[in-house]
Structures are given as structure tokens and as C-alpha cells.
Coordinates of C-alpha atoms in Angstrom, one line a residue:
Chain A
M1 CA -47.9 13.2 -18.7
S2 CA -48.6 16.8 -17.9
A3 CA -47.3 17.9 -14.5
S4 CA -50.9 18.4 -13.4
L5 CA -51.6 14.6 -13.8
G6 CA -48.6 13.6 -11.7
G7 CA -49.7 12.1 -8.4
S8 CA -53.4 12.3 -9.1
T9 CA -53.8 8.5 -9.6
A10 CA -52.7 5.3 -7.9
I11 CA -52.2 1.6 -8.5
V12 CA -54.3 0.0 -5.8
G13 CA -54.3 -3.6 -6.8
I14 CA -52.0 -6.2 -8.5
G15 CA -52.7 -9.7 -9.6
Q16 CA -51.2 -12.4 -11.7
T17 CA -51.4 -16.1 -12.6
E18 CA -48.5 -18.5 -12.3
F19 CA -45.9 -18.1 -15.0
S20 CA -45.2 -21.2 -17.0
K21 CA -44.3 -22.7 -20.4
A22 CA -47.7 -24.2 -20.9
A23 CA -50.6 -22.6 -19.2
G24 CA -53.1 -25.1 -20.5
R25 CA -55.9 -22.6 -20.7
S26 CA -57.0 -19.6 -22.8
E27 CA -55.6 -16.1 -22.6
T28 CA -59.1 -14.9 -21.7
Q29 CA -59.1 -17.2 -18.7
L30 CA -55.5 -16.2 -17.7
A31 CA -56.5 -12.5 -17.9
S32 CA -59.7 -13.1 -16.0
E33 CA -57.9 -14.9 -13.2
A34 CA -55.2 -12.1 -12.9
I35 CA -57.9 -9.4 -12.9
V36 CA -60.0 -11.0 -10.2
A37 CA -56.9 -11.4 -8.1
A38 CA -55.9 -7.8 -8.6
L39 CA -59.4 -6.5 -7.7
A40 CA -59.4 -8.7 -4.5
D41 CA -56.0 -7.3 -3.7
A42 CA -57.5 -3.8 -4.0
G43 CA -60.6 -4.6 -1.9
L44 CA -62.7 -4.0 -5.0
T45 CA -65.0 -6.1 -7.2
T46 CA -65.7 -6.4 -10.9
D47 CA -68.8 -4.2 -10.3
D48 CA -66.4 -1.3 -9.5
V49 CA -64.5 -1.6 -12.8
D50 CA -65.5 0.8 -15.6
G51 CA -62.4 0.8 -17.8
F52 CA -59.9 -1.6 -19.4
V53 CA -56.6 -1.0 -21.1
S54 CA -54.1 -3.4 -22.7
Y55 CA -51.7 -3.7 -25.6
T56 CA -52.8 -3.7 -29.2
I57 CA -51.1 -7.1 -29.5
D58 CA -53.0 -8.7 -26.6
P59 CA -55.4 -11.4 -27.8
V60 CA -58.0 -10.9 -25.1
S61 CA -61.0 -9.0 -26.4
E62 CA -62.7 -6.6 -24.0
T63 CA -66.0 -8.1 -25.0
E64 CA -64.9 -11.6 -24.0
L65 CA -63.4 -10.3 -20.8
V66 CA -66.6 -8.5 -19.8
R67 CA -68.5 -11.7 -20.4
A68 CA -66.2 -13.7 -18.2
L69 CA -66.0 -11.1 -15.4
G70 CA -69.6 -10.0 -15.4
T71 CA -68.6 -6.3 -15.5
P72 CA -71.9 -4.4 -15.6
E73 CA -70.9 -1.3 -17.6
V74 CA -67.6 -0.4 -19.4
R75 CA -67.3 3.3 -20.0
W76 CA -63.8 3.5 -21.4
S77 CA -61.3 1.2 -23.0
S78 CA -58.0 1.7 -24.8
R79 CA -55.1 -0.2 -26.4
V80 CA -51.4 0.8 -26.6
P81 CA -49.2 -0.1 -29.6
Y82 CA -45.5 -0.9 -29.8
G83 CA -45.6 -4.3 -28.1
G84 CA -43.5 -4.4 -24.9
G85 CA -41.9 -1.0 -25.6
G86 CA -45.4 0.3 -25.1
S87 CA -46.1 -1.7 -22.0
Q88 CA -45.9 1.2 -19.5
G89 CA -48.2 3.2 -21.7
V90 CA -51.1 1.4 -20.2
L91 CA -50.4 3.3 -17.0
L92 CA -50.4 6.6 -18.9
H93 CA -53.7 5.8 -20.6
A94 CA -55.3 4.6 -17.3
A95 CA -54.0 7.6 -15.4
A96 CA -55.2 10.1 -18.1
A97 CA -58.7 8.3 -18.2
V98 CA -59.1 8.5 -14.4
A99 CA -57.7 12.0 -14.0
G100 CA -59.9 13.2 -17.0
G101 CA -63.0 11.6 -15.6
A102 CA -63.6 9.1 -18.4
A103 CA -63.3 6.2 -16.0
R104 CA -63.2 5.7 -12.2
V105 CA -61.5 2.3 -11.9
V106 CA -59.4 1.0 -14.7
V107 CA -57.9 -2.5 -15.1
A108 CA -54.7 -2.7 -17.1
Y109 CA -53.9 -6.3 -18.2
R110 CA -51.7 -8.4 -20.4
A111 CA -52.3 -12.1 -21.0
I112 CA -49.9 -14.1 -23.1
K113 CA -49.1 -17.6 -24.2
A114 CA -45.7 -16.7 -25.7
R115 CA -44.4 -20.3 -25.3
S116 CA -47.3 -22.7 -25.8
G117 CA -49.0 -20.3 -28.3
A118 CA -47.6 -17.8 -30.8
R119 CA -43.9 -17.6 -30.0
F120 CA -42.0 -14.3 -30.6
G121 CA -38.8 -16.3 -31.1
R122 CA -39.9 -18.4 -34.0
A123 CA -38.3 -17.5 -37.4
Q124 CA -41.5 -17.0 -39.4
V125 CA -41.9 -15.1 -42.6
S126 CA -45.1 -13.0 -42.3
S127 CA -47.5 -12.9 -45.1
R128 CA -48.7 -9.5 -44.0
A129 CA -47.3 -6.1 -45.1
T130 CA -47.8 -4.7 -41.7
S131 CA -47.4 -5.9 -38.1
S132 CA -50.4 -8.0 -37.2
H133 CA -51.4 -5.7 -34.4
E134 CA -50.4 -2.1 -35.0
G135 CA -49.8 -1.4 -38.6
S136 CA -46.0 -0.8 -38.7
T137 CA -44.4 -1.6 -42.0
A138 CA -41.0 -2.2 -40.5
G139 CA -41.2 -5.9 -40.8
Q140 CA -41.7 -6.0 -44.5
W141 CA -38.2 -4.4 -44.9
C142 CA -36.6 -7.1 -42.7
S143 CA -38.4 -10.3 -43.7
P144 CA -36.9 -10.7 -47.2
F145 CA -33.4 -10.7 -45.6
G146 CA -34.1 -13.3 -43.0
V147 CA -34.3 -10.7 -40.2
L148 CA -37.3 -12.4 -38.7
T149 CA -37.2 -12.2 -34.9
P150 CA -37.0 -9.5 -32.2
A151 CA -33.5 -10.7 -31.4
S152 CA -32.3 -10.2 -34.9
W153 CA -33.9 -6.8 -35.2
M154 CA -32.3 -5.6 -31.9
A155 CA -29.0 -7.2 -32.5
L156 CA -28.4 -4.7 -35.4
N157 CA -28.6 -1.8 -32.9
A158 CA -26.7 -3.7 -30.2
T159 CA -23.7 -4.4 -32.5
R160 CA -23.5 -0.7 -33.4
Y161 CA -23.6 0.1 -29.6
M162 CA -20.8 -2.4 -28.9
H163 CA -18.7 -1.0 -31.8
T164 CA -19.1 2.6 -30.7
Y165 CA -18.3 2.1 -27.0
G166 CA -16.1 -1.0 -26.9
V167 CA -18.7 -3.1 -25.2
T168 CA -18.3 -6.9 -25.2
S169 CA -20.6 -9.9 -24.8
A170 CA -19.1 -10.4 -21.4
D171 CA -20.3 -6.9 -20.4
F172 CA -23.8 -7.9 -21.2
G173 CA -23.2 -11.2 -19.4
R174 CA -22.4 -9.5 -16.1
A175 CA -25.9 -8.0 -16.1
V176 CA -27.4 -11.3 -17.0
V177 CA -25.5 -13.0 -14.0
Q178 CA -27.1 -10.4 -11.7
L179 CA -30.6 -11.0 -13.2
R180 CA -30.2 -14.7 -12.8
D181 CA -29.1 -14.2 -9.2
Y182 CA -32.3 -12.3 -8.4
A183 CA -34.3 -14.9 -10.2
S184 CA -32.7 -17.7 -8.3
T185 CA -34.4 -16.7 -5.1
N186 CA -37.8 -15.9 -6.7
P187 CA -40.0 -18.9 -6.6
N188 CA -42.2 -17.5 -9.3
A189 CA -39.3 -17.1 -11.7
H190 CA -38.5 -19.5 -14.5
F191 CA -34.9 -19.6 -13.4
Y192 CA -35.7 -20.1 -9.7
G193 CA -32.8 -21.9 -8.0
S194 CA -30.7 -21.6 -11.2
P195 CA -28.0 -18.9 -10.9
I196 CA -25.3 -18.8 -13.5
T197 CA -21.7 -17.7 -13.7
L198 CA -20.2 -15.4 -16.4
D199 CA -18.6 -18.5 -17.9
D200 CA -22.0 -20.1 -18.2
H201 CA -23.2 -17.0 -20.1
Q202 CA -20.2 -17.0 -22.4
A203 CA -20.7 -20.7 -23.1
S204 CA -24.3 -20.2 -24.2
R205 CA -24.9 -20.4 -27.9
W206 CA -25.1 -17.5 -30.3
I207 CA -28.4 -16.3 -31.4
A208 CA -27.3 -13.1 -33.1
E209 CA -23.5 -12.6 -33.0
P210 CA -21.8 -10.6 -31.6
A211 CA -24.6 -9.1 -29.5
I212 CA -27.0 -11.8 -28.3
R213 CA -26.4 -15.2 -26.8
L214 CA -29.1 -17.5 -25.7
F215 CA -28.8 -16.4 -22.1
D216 CA -29.2 -12.7 -23.2
C217 CA -32.8 -13.5 -24.2
C218 CA -35.9 -13.2 -22.2
Q219 CA -38.1 -16.2 -21.5
E220 CA -41.0 -17.0 -23.7
T221 CA -43.7 -17.3 -21.0
D222 CA -47.4 -18.1 -20.5
G223 CA -49.3 -16.1 -18.0
A224 CA -51.1 -12.9 -17.2
V225 CA -50.8 -9.9 -14.9
A226 CA -53.3 -7.1 -14.0
L227 CA -53.1 -3.8 -12.2
V228 CA -56.0 -1.7 -10.9
I229 CA -55.8 2.1 -11.2
T230 CA -58.0 4.7 -9.6
A231 CA -57.9 8.3 -8.3
A232 CA -55.4 9.0 -5.6
D233 CA -58.1 10.5 -3.4
R234 CA -60.0 7.2 -3.5
A235 CA -56.8 5.1 -3.0
P236 CA -56.6 5.6 0.8
D237 CA -59.8 3.4 1.0
T238 CA -57.7 0.5 -0.4
P239 CA -55.2 -1.6 1.5
T240 CA -51.9 -0.8 -0.2
P241 CA -51.9 2.0 -2.8
V242 CA -48.9 3.1 -4.8
I243 CA -48.9 6.6 -6.3
I244 CA -48.3 7.1 -10.1
A245 CA -46.0 10.0 -9.7
A246 CA -45.3 10.3 -13.4
A247 CA -46.1 8.4 -16.6
A248 CA -44.9 9.2 -20.1
T249 CA -44.6 8.0 -23.7
A250 CA -41.9 9.1 -26.2
G251 CA -42.3 8.1 -29.8
L252 CA -39.8 9.9 -32.0
F253 CA -39.7 10.6 -35.7
E254 CA -38.4 7.5 -37.7
E255 CA -38.3 5.4 -34.5
E256 CA -39.8 2.0 -34.8
I257 CA -40.7 -0.6 -32.3
A258 CA -38.1 -3.3 -31.8
S259 CA -37.0 -2.8 -35.5
N260 CA -35.7 0.7 -35.0
H261 CA -33.2 0.9 -37.8
Y262 CA -33.6 4.4 -39.3
R263 CA -32.7 6.8 -36.5
P264 CA -29.3 8.4 -37.2
N265 CA -27.4 7.1 -34.2
L266 CA -28.6 3.7 -33.1
E267 CA -26.0 3.3 -30.4
V268 CA -28.2 5.6 -28.3
M269 CA -31.7 4.7 -27.4
D270 CA -32.9 8.2 -27.9
G271 CA -36.5 7.3 -27.3
S272 CA -35.4 6.6 -23.7
V273 CA -33.5 9.9 -23.6
A274 CA -36.8 11.7 -24.4
L275 CA -38.7 9.5 -22.0
A276 CA -36.4 10.4 -19.1
A277 CA -36.7 14.1 -20.0
Q278 CA -40.4 13.8 -19.4
L279 CA -40.3 11.6 -16.3
F280 CA -37.6 13.5 -14.5
G281 CA -38.9 16.9 -15.6
A282 CA -41.4 17.5 -12.7
G283 CA -39.7 17.5 -9.4
I284 CA -38.4 13.9 -9.3
S285 CA -34.7 13.3 -9.9
R286 CA -32.7 10.3 -10.9
A287 CA -31.1 10.3 -7.4
D288 CA -34.6 9.8 -5.9
V289 CA -35.0 6.4 -7.7
D290 CA -34.5 3.6 -5.1
V291 CA -35.2 0.7 -7.4
A292 CA -35.6 0.4 -11.2
M293 CA -37.3 -2.0 -13.5
I294 CA -35.8 -1.8 -16.9
Y295 CA -37.2 -3.7 -19.9
D296 CA -34.8 -6.5 -20.6
A297 CA -36.2 -8.4 -23.6
F298 CA -32.5 -8.8 -24.4
S299 CA -29.6 -7.8 -22.2
P300 CA -28.1 -5.1 -24.5
I301 CA -31.1 -2.9 -24.2
L302 CA -30.8 -3.0 -20.4
L303 CA -27.4 -1.4 -20.6
M304 CA -28.4 1.0 -23.4
Q305 CA -31.4 2.2 -21.3
L306 CA -29.2 2.7 -18.2
E307 CA -27.3 5.3 -20.3
A308 CA -30.2 6.8 -22.2
L309 CA -32.2 7.3 -18.9
G310 CA -29.2 9.1 -17.5
F311 CA -28.1 6.8 -14.7
C312 CA -24.6 6.7 -16.1
G313 CA -22.8 8.3 -19.1
F314 CA -22.9 7.0 -22.6
G315 CA -20.6 4.1 -22.9
E316 CA -20.4 3.7 -19.2
A317 CA -23.1 1.1 -18.5
K318 CA -20.6 -1.7 -18.8
D319 CA -18.7 -0.2 -15.9
F320 CA -21.8 0.7 -14.0
V321 CA -22.9 -2.9 -14.2
A322 CA -19.5 -4.4 -13.5
D323 CA -19.3 -2.3 -10.3
G324 CA -22.3 -4.1 -9.0
N325 CA -24.7 -1.2 -9.2
L326 CA -27.7 -3.4 -10.2
A327 CA -27.3 -5.5 -7.0
P328 CA -29.3 -4.9 -3.8
A329 CA -26.5 -2.8 -2.3
G330 CA -25.8 -1.0 -5.6
L331 CA -26.6 2.5 -6.7
L332 CA -29.6 1.3 -8.7
P333 CA -31.0 -2.1 -7.7
C334 CA -32.6 -3.3 -10.9
N335 CA -35.1 -6.0 -12.0
T336 CA -35.2 -7.5 -8.5
N337 CA -37.6 -10.3 -9.7
G338 CA -35.0 -11.4 -12.2
G339 CA -36.4 -9.3 -15.0
L340 CA -37.8 -10.6 -18.2
I341 CA -34.7 -12.6 -18.6
G342 CA -34.9 -14.3 -15.2
E343 CA -38.5 -14.3 -14.1
G344 CA -40.4 -14.5 -17.3
Y345 CA -41.8 -12.4 -20.1
I346 CA -45.3 -11.1 -19.5
H347 CA -44.3 -8.5 -22.1
G348 CA -43.0 -6.0 -19.6
L349 CA -46.0 -5.7 -17.3
N350 CA -44.6 -8.1 -14.8
L351 CA -41.9 -5.5 -14.2
T352 CA -44.6 -3.0 -13.1
V353 CA -46.1 -5.5 -10.7
E354 CA -42.6 -6.1 -9.2
A355 CA -42.1 -2.3 -8.7
V356 CA -45.4 -2.2 -6.8
R357 CA -44.3 -5.1 -4.6
Q358 CA -41.0 -3.4 -3.8
L359 CA -42.8 -0.2 -2.8
R360 CA -45.3 -2.2 -0.6
G361 CA -42.4 -4.1 1.0
T362 CA -43.7 -7.5 -0.3
A363 CA -41.1 -8.5 -2.9
V364 CA -39.2 -11.8 -2.5
N365 CA -35.9 -9.9 -2.9
Q366 CA -37.2 -7.0 -0.8
L367 CA -35.0 -3.9 -0.6
D368 CA -34.8 -1.7 2.5
A369 CA -38.0 0.4 2.3
P370 CA -37.7 1.9 -1.2
H371 CA -39.9 5.0 -1.7
T372 CA -39.5 5.6 -5.4
A373 CA -39.5 3.1 -8.3
L374 CA -38.9 3.7 -12.0
V375 CA -40.2 1.3 -14.7
S376 CA -38.8 1.9 -18.1
A377 CA -39.8 0.0 -21.3
S378 CA -37.5 2.2 -23.4
R379 CA -40.2 4.4 -25.0
T380 CA -42.8 4.3 -22.2
G381 CA -42.3 4.5 -18.5
V382 CA -43.6 5.3 -15.1
I383 CA -42.4 6.6 -11.7
L384 CA -44.2 5.0 -8.8
Q385 CA -44.0 6.2 -5.2
R386 CA -45.1 4.9 -1.8
P387 CA -47.6 7.3 -0.3
S388 CA -45.8 9.6 2.2
Chain B
M1 CA -34.1 -22.6 -50.1
T2 CA -35.7 -19.8 -52.1
R3 CA -36.0 -16.4 -50.4
P4 CA -39.6 -15.4 -49.7
A5 CA -40.9 -12.7 -52.1
P6 CA -41.1 -9.2 -50.7
I7 CA -44.7 -8.0 -50.0
V8 CA -45.7 -5.4 -52.6
T9 CA -48.0 -2.6 -51.5
D10 CA -49.3 0.7 -52.9
D11 CA -46.6 2.5 -50.9
N12 CA -43.6 0.3 -51.8
A13 CA -44.3 -0.9 -55.3
S14 CA -41.7 1.4 -57.0
F15 CA -38.9 0.0 -54.9
W16 CA -39.6 -3.7 -55.6
E17 CA -40.4 -3.1 -59.3
A18 CA -36.9 -1.5 -59.6
A19 CA -35.3 -4.3 -57.7
R20 CA -36.8 -6.8 -60.0
G21 CA -35.1 -4.9 -62.8
G22 CA -31.7 -4.9 -61.0
K23 CA -31.9 -1.3 -59.8
L24 CA -31.6 0.1 -56.3
V25 CA -33.8 3.1 -55.8
A26 CA -35.1 5.4 -53.2
Q27 CA -38.1 7.7 -53.1
G28 CA -37.4 11.3 -53.8
C29 CA -39.7 14.2 -53.1
R30 CA -40.5 16.2 -56.3
E31 CA -41.0 19.4 -54.2
C32 CA -38.1 19.5 -51.8
G33 CA -35.8 16.8 -53.2
R34 CA -35.6 14.9 -49.9
L35 CA -34.7 11.2 -50.3
R36 CA -36.4 8.6 -48.2
H37 CA -36.3 5.0 -47.4
P38 CA -38.4 2.9 -46.7
P39 CA -41.0 4.5 -49.0
R40 CA -43.9 6.3 -47.6
P41 CA -46.9 8.1 -49.1
M42 CA -46.0 11.7 -48.1
C43 CA -42.8 13.7 -47.7
P44 CA -42.2 14.2 -43.9
E45 CA -40.4 17.4 -44.7
C46 CA -42.8 19.4 -46.9
H47 CA -45.9 17.1 -47.0
S48 CA -45.8 16.8 -50.8
I49 CA -47.4 13.7 -52.2
Q50 CA -45.5 14.2 -55.5
Q51 CA -42.7 11.7 -55.6
E52 CA -40.2 10.3 -58.0
T53 CA -38.1 7.1 -58.1
V54 CA -34.4 8.0 -57.8
E55 CA -31.8 5.4 -58.9
L56 CA -29.0 5.2 -56.4
A57 CA -25.3 4.4 -57.0
G58 CA -25.6 1.2 -55.0
T59 CA -22.6 2.0 -52.9
G60 CA -22.3 2.6 -49.2
T61 CA -20.7 1.4 -45.9
V62 CA -21.7 -1.2 -43.3
Y63 CA -23.3 0.8 -40.4
S64 CA -24.0 -2.3 -38.3
Y65 CA -24.5 -6.1 -38.7
A66 CA -25.6 -9.2 -36.9
I67 CA -24.7 -12.8 -37.7
L68 CA -27.9 -14.7 -37.3
H69 CA -27.6 -18.3 -36.1
H70 CA -30.9 -19.2 -34.4
P71 CA -33.8 -19.7 -34.9
R72 CA -33.7 -20.8 -38.5
N73 CA -36.2 -20.5 -41.4
P74 CA -35.7 -23.0 -44.3
A75 CA -35.9 -20.2 -46.8
F76 CA -32.4 -18.9 -45.8
T77 CA -28.9 -20.2 -45.6
Y78 CA -27.3 -19.9 -42.1
P79 CA -25.7 -18.1 -40.7
V80 CA -27.5 -15.2 -42.2
I81 CA -25.4 -12.0 -42.3
A82 CA -27.8 -9.2 -41.6
V83 CA -26.5 -5.6 -42.2
L84 CA -27.6 -2.0 -42.1
V85 CA -26.0 -0.2 -45.0
D86 CA -25.6 3.6 -45.0
L87 CA -25.9 4.4 -48.7
D88 CA -23.8 7.2 -50.1
E89 CA -26.9 9.2 -50.9
G90 CA -27.8 9.3 -47.2
V91 CA -30.5 6.7 -46.7
R92 CA -30.1 3.5 -44.7
I93 CA -31.3 0.0 -45.7
V94 CA -31.7 -3.4 -44.0
S95 CA -30.1 -6.1 -46.2
N96 CA -27.7 -9.0 -46.3
L97 CA -24.0 -9.1 -46.9
V98 CA -23.0 -11.9 -49.3
G99 CA -19.7 -13.1 -50.7
V100 CA -17.9 -12.7 -47.3
E101 CA -17.1 -15.0 -44.4
P102 CA -19.0 -14.0 -41.2
A103 CA -15.7 -13.5 -39.4
D104 CA -14.6 -10.9 -41.9
V105 CA -17.7 -8.6 -41.6
R106 CA -16.6 -5.1 -40.4
I107 CA -18.5 -2.0 -39.5
G108 CA -17.4 0.8 -41.9
A109 CA -16.5 -1.6 -44.7
P110 CA -17.3 -0.3 -48.2
V111 CA -19.9 -2.3 -50.0
H112 CA -21.8 -2.3 -53.3
V113 CA -25.2 -3.7 -54.3
T114 CA -26.0 -6.9 -56.1
F115 CA -29.3 -8.7 -56.4
E116 CA -30.6 -12.1 -55.4
T117 CA -33.8 -13.6 -56.8
T118 CA -36.7 -14.6 -54.6
A119 CA -39.9 -16.6 -54.9
D120 CA -42.4 -15.3 -57.5
D121 CA -39.6 -14.1 -59.8
M122 CA -38.9 -11.1 -57.7
A123 CA -35.5 -9.8 -56.5
V124 CA -34.0 -8.1 -53.4
P125 CA -30.9 -5.9 -53.2
V126 CA -28.1 -7.4 -51.2
F127 CA -24.5 -6.2 -50.7
E128 CA -21.0 -7.5 -51.2
P129 CA -17.7 -6.1 -50.0
D130 CA -15.8 -3.8 -52.4
G131 CA -12.4 -5.3 -52.1
P132 CA -10.9 -8.6 -50.9
P133 CA -11.7 -9.4 -47.2
A134 CA -9.5 -7.5 -44.8

């Protein structure tokens, strides 16, 4: 985002459905429920909405959504590729549309039936030459070798990371224990009331050895979340706005989505290095971040992002985590809803909703009046701030 | 228990045709000589669309790996040993390591290519360790 866009837009409403393993209704219904809740939260109605943005992979058609919601006139819509890595890109798209005048009130949404519908974790051989939703050819070079799931794609990078910096499965496990601790006090989390020990983590079965055990994986989840974005100068008319201080996307040469196997040094998530250079380039520093939401589809990429985003040195995330820095009293309280591993996997957009709750002071694991929140989905990210 | 056939497209046909004939190849740019894998329709260096198929030595080292246990697809034998191989000519490939126990897989190990058949009478390049297991 150019510096001139920073601060000119705001998230004014958040909404969601329950998160479950079997929603028992369509994604279009889930999205509609979350959007109506988000608009009510903002003190707005469907008549106010003139823009929609979601992921290319989201199954809910704008046309069907408009039919369900009764939205009178859509003036702008957009989709962001790269799956969950693109999740925070919906905020960049929405902010640019509002700041540029293409839309006045944009709804960003993600509806998913990742457990009762199409599961990401199923070992299926695709009959397509490209990803079903965004045209990447990466999968066709993995499928003939049995590299069929996001865990298997990412484990190749994570093993290299472990090799380079002497990281162990237990190092990842310490982060998971913290995430499960946050989830254990979050009634909306899949793992509510279910904390684990490091021994529990180490006893969970291998998915992709030596990097990913079962407890390192996010939860396949059914549900939907929605956020309402409008101009910052309209936001004071809404009950609890949060300013989009920065939003950015960094897609690098030869970088792929989860199957990023061709960049020279895979032990570094250099898309996140580039992302941080944009987010922290305009007057906000890492020291300003009071709470972080970091995309944790699998625990290794949480540690790798901590380093790439600059919160610790390369190879130091294992110590940063072991020192308790992700906990409420740590240097960087992180994924306070339990993250995608502990709360559920609405493909990363539930992390953004949690960031808004923290800044509003309404999170279940509420920190002491945070002012600045970072959400990183490795190649897309936002910095949100409480209005001063 | 047969591997699925690779999906052949306009952009990747030369690679899979060569693999079927027992050859490991990469795309080379006819203008600037840059090698590239996976194949693509234009040279990202000089934008030439003139390309040639360059046969590789089939030797390289294990850049990274993952022993895949779950979930399982009936077309493969588990655990699957997935590897990234850095080939000596400077391109990287996703593949499998065969002829080795999972516990003996090492980053940096020298490997060489061999081929396994797939459905539809196709073949994929896989790798085996150069020497006896360490």
C-alpha cells in the first residue's frame, strides 16, 4: 500500500458464524449470516454495501450473495489469489477500492466447509493441470510424486529450515502448546478446554516427518467470517472502528503459494521479509506492535514468519518462542484466539477478526489495551490500530 | 498401486516426453542460455520464446525432504519420501527418493536419476542415493 493510503480506511464491523466440523448448511448461507452480523456490528445495513471482496478459492458467488442479501447495487468486486497466504490481501483490495472511490462500503468475506465439504488435507490427485482456483501450475509438479497436501508441500521447506538452524519438532511444539493454551479459554475454539503439554505434542503422529506432526496442523473447519471496510472519515459514525494503518502484498519471482519450492533459500520466508519491508516502511515500527496474528496453517511457518518479519533474528524463533514471548506477558502476544491450529481455520480471515477484537478490547483472552496489531499471512498482511 | 500419470500441457510436454524416453531434461533459452524448471512459455531473463530441450546429467544433491505418512493415496507406497533435488546444472526439482530407508535420508546427499513408470505408459524421474546408505 502506498503511504498515502495508510490510515485512510477502517474496519468498522466484524461478524462470524459458529465454527464447527459440520455446518449443515451452504457456504452461501454461512457467508450471508456472517455478513449480516458484521453489518449489524457496524450499525449499517445491506443497503449501504456497494463492494465485495473474497478469495479466488471461495465458493460463494457474488451473484448468489447479492440475491441472498438483497444488496441493491454492487459497484465493485474483487478476488485475491494464493489461498490463505492471500487472506490479508482482501484488506488491501478493500482499502484501495474505498480510498480510490470505486466503492464506499466493502464487505470482505470467507466462507468455507473445509471439514464437511472439500477437505484440504485429503490426499487427492488432481486431474487439473492448474490449481482449481488461481491457475498456478505448481501442483502438477508435485502430484506425480505423492506430494498431495499443503502439509507435504510446506514440510519440504520446513525440513530445510530445521536443517539450517538446528530446529527440532519440540521447538515447533512449544509454539503449539501456547496456541492450545489460548484456545483452551476461547469458547469458540475447536480446542476449547483442551490444552496440551509438550509431551502430548511429541506423542502426536507424524504427518510429514521430521517437520509436521498432527498437532502442528490447523483444524479443518466449517464456518464464515466477514469484515466491513469504509473510509476512515466515515468510521466515527460507527460504534467501534479500527484503522487500517497499512496493508501490503508481496509476491516474489519464483515464489509459489504453499508449494514454494523454487526460491533459492527456502529456510527463509522471503515473501514475508518483503511484506515487512512494506508494512514497517511508513512510520510504524516492529516495537509498536502490541499483538500479532501470524498465519499458522502449520506451526513451522509461524516460527519462520517471526524471523522473516523481523521480530527475532534468523534461526532465533525457537528461542523467542521458548522464552514465552508469544504468551500474554511476552514481547509479542500471538494468535490470542488459539490461531488456526487452536481456534479453527477460516483460511486466515478469523485471525483478522481476532485482531479487531483485541484492539476493541473484546477478545476472550484480552490483552491490556493494545493499540497496534499486526496480521501476517506470509505474503499478505495488515497493520491495524485503535483510533487515537 | 500405479502412480498417476503426469498431466501433459502445451508448456510442459517436452519434459514428460523426455521422461517417457528415460531422459531428464530442462528447458533452455535459445537466446540467453538460461536453464529453467518447471517449464514455462517465456524466458524470464530475456523474454525469448525460443527454447530448446537440454538433457541433464541426472545428478544432484538432496536440498530438502519430507517423509510423508498421512494422509494416504492408494496410488503410492507409504511412507513416501518426497525430496527437493538441486541438480548439478542449477535447477531444482520436486521428486521422490527411492532405494533408501527413510531413516537414512540426508540433506546434502548425492543422488542420481532413475525412472518409474506411471499410469498411461508414462514415466517420472525419481532419484536414488549414489553410494551405500551412510
